[in-house]
Amino acid sequence: LYFDQFNIVHENKQTVFIYPNPFNNKFNIRLINGETIGDVELYNQIGELVYSKRSINSPECIIEMGYKGIILLKLTDNRGNCITTKLISK
């Protein structure tokens, strides 16, 4: 049986640190593998956009916001890769 080894899809192993979690009014985001942060969007539990920051173009950023509760973070790096995670604001 023939197996084409040259058409393998490679996973993007983006290393992102988000701290602290849970947070009070601000948290830090840092990408480790040399990429830069493009856009950051935060959504509440029902999918409404509660915060957006575009064209960051840096490997690190600080997000300050007053929303309380569980938040879904969607981060897009400069290559268009998307990372999502949950945060808790107390």
CSV table of C-alpha atoms in Angstrom, one decimal:
chain,number,residue,atom,x,y,z
A,1,LEU,CA,0.0,0.0,0.0
A,2,TYR,CA,1.3,3.4,-1.0
A,3,PHE,CA,1.4,6.2,1.6
A,4,ASP,CA,2.3,9.7,0.5
A,5,GLN,CA,4.5,11.1,3.3
A,6,PHE,CA,5.0,14.5,1.7
A,7,ASN,CA,1.3,15.6,2.1
A,8,ILE,CA,1.3,15.6,5.9
A,9,VAL,CA,-0.5,18.4,7.6
A,10,HIS,CA,1.8,19.9,10.2
A,11,GLU,CA,0.3,21.2,13.5
A,12,ASN,CA,1.2,24.7,14.7
A,13,LYS,CA,2.5,24.4,18.2
A,14,GLN,CA,2.0,27.9,19.4
A,15,THR,CA,3.2,28.5,22.9
A,16,VAL,CA,1.1,31.2,24.7
A,17,PHE,CA,1.3,32.3,28.3
A,18,ILE,CA,-1.7,34.1,29.8
A,19,TYR,CA,-1.3,35.2,33.3
A,20,PRO,CA,-2.7,35.6,35.9
A,21,ASN,CA,-5.8,33.5,35.5
A,22,PRO,CA,-8.1,34.2,37.2
A,23,PHE,CA,-7.5,37.9,37.0
A,24,ASN,CA,-9.0,41.1,38.5
A,25,ASN,CA,-8.8,44.0,35.9
A,26,LYS,CA,-5.9,43.1,33.7
A,27,PHE,CA,-3.9,40.1,32.4
A,28,ASN,CA,-0.8,39.6,30.3
A,29,ILE,CA,-0.5,37.6,27.1
A,30,ARG,CA,2.9,36.4,25.8
A,31,LEU,CA,3.8,34.3,22.7
A,32,ILE,CA,6.9,32.3,23.0
A,33,ASN,CA,7.8,30.9,19.6
A,34,GLY,CA,8.8,34.2,18.0
A,35,GLU,CA,5.5,35.1,16.5
A,36,THR,CA,3.6,38.3,17.3
A,37,ILE,CA,0.1,38.9,18.4
A,38,GLY,CA,-2.2,40.3,15.7
A,39,ASP,CA,-5.7,40.6,17.2
A,40,VAL,CA,-7.3,39.8,20.6
A,41,GLU,CA,-11.0,39.3,21.0
A,42,LEU,CA,-12.9,38.5,24.3
A,43,TYR,CA,-16.4,37.0,24.3
A,44,ASN,CA,-18.8,36.4,27.2
A,45,GLN,CA,-20.6,33.1,27.8
A,46,ILE,CA,-23.4,33.8,25.3
A,47,GLY,CA,-20.9,34.7,22.5
A,48,GLU,CA,-21.1,38.5,22.7
A,49,LEU,CA,-17.9,40.4,21.9
A,50,VAL,CA,-17.0,42.3,25.1
A,51,TYR,CA,-13.5,43.5,24.2
A,52,SER,CA,-11.4,43.8,21.0
A,53,LYS,CA,-7.8,45.0,20.3
A,54,ARG,CA,-6.5,44.9,16.8
A,55,SER,CA,-3.1,45.0,15.1
A,56,ILE,CA,-1.0,44.6,18.3
A,57,ASN,CA,2.1,43.4,16.4
A,58,SER,CA,4.1,42.5,19.5
A,59,PRO,CA,4.9,39.2,21.2
A,60,GLU,CA,3.4,40.6,24.4
A,61,CYS,CA,0.4,42.7,25.5
A,62,ILE,CA,-1.5,43.7,28.6
A,63,ILE,CA,-5.3,43.6,28.4
A,64,GLU,CA,-7.3,45.8,30.9
A,65,MET,CA,-11.0,45.4,31.2
A,66,GLY,CA,-13.8,45.6,33.7
A,67,TYR,CA,-15.9,42.6,32.7
A,68,LYS,CA,-16.5,40.0,35.4
A,69,GLY,CA,-17.2,36.3,34.8
A,70,ILE,CA,-16.0,33.6,32.4
A,71,ILE,CA,-14.5,34.9,29.2
A,72,LEU,CA,-13.4,33.2,26.0
A,73,LEU,CA,-10.2,34.7,24.6
A,74,LYS,CA,-9.6,34.4,20.8
A,75,LEU,CA,-6.0,35.4,19.8
A,76,THR,CA,-4.8,35.6,16.2
A,77,ASP,CA,-1.1,35.7,15.6
A,78,ASN,CA,0.7,37.4,12.7
A,79,ARG,CA,0.5,34.3,10.5
A,80,GLY,CA,-3.3,34.0,10.9
A,81,ASN,CA,-3.2,31.1,13.4
A,82,CYS,CA,-6.0,31.2,16.0
A,83,ILE,CA,-5.7,30.3,19.6
A,84,THR,CA,-8.7,30.1,22.0
A,85,THR,CA,-8.8,29.7,25.8
A,86,LYS,CA,-11.0,30.4,28.7
A,87,LEU,CA,-10.3,33.1,31.4
A,88,ILE,CA,-12.0,34.0,34.6
A,89,SER,CA,-12.4,37.6,35.7
A,90,LYS,CA,-13.1,38.0,39.4
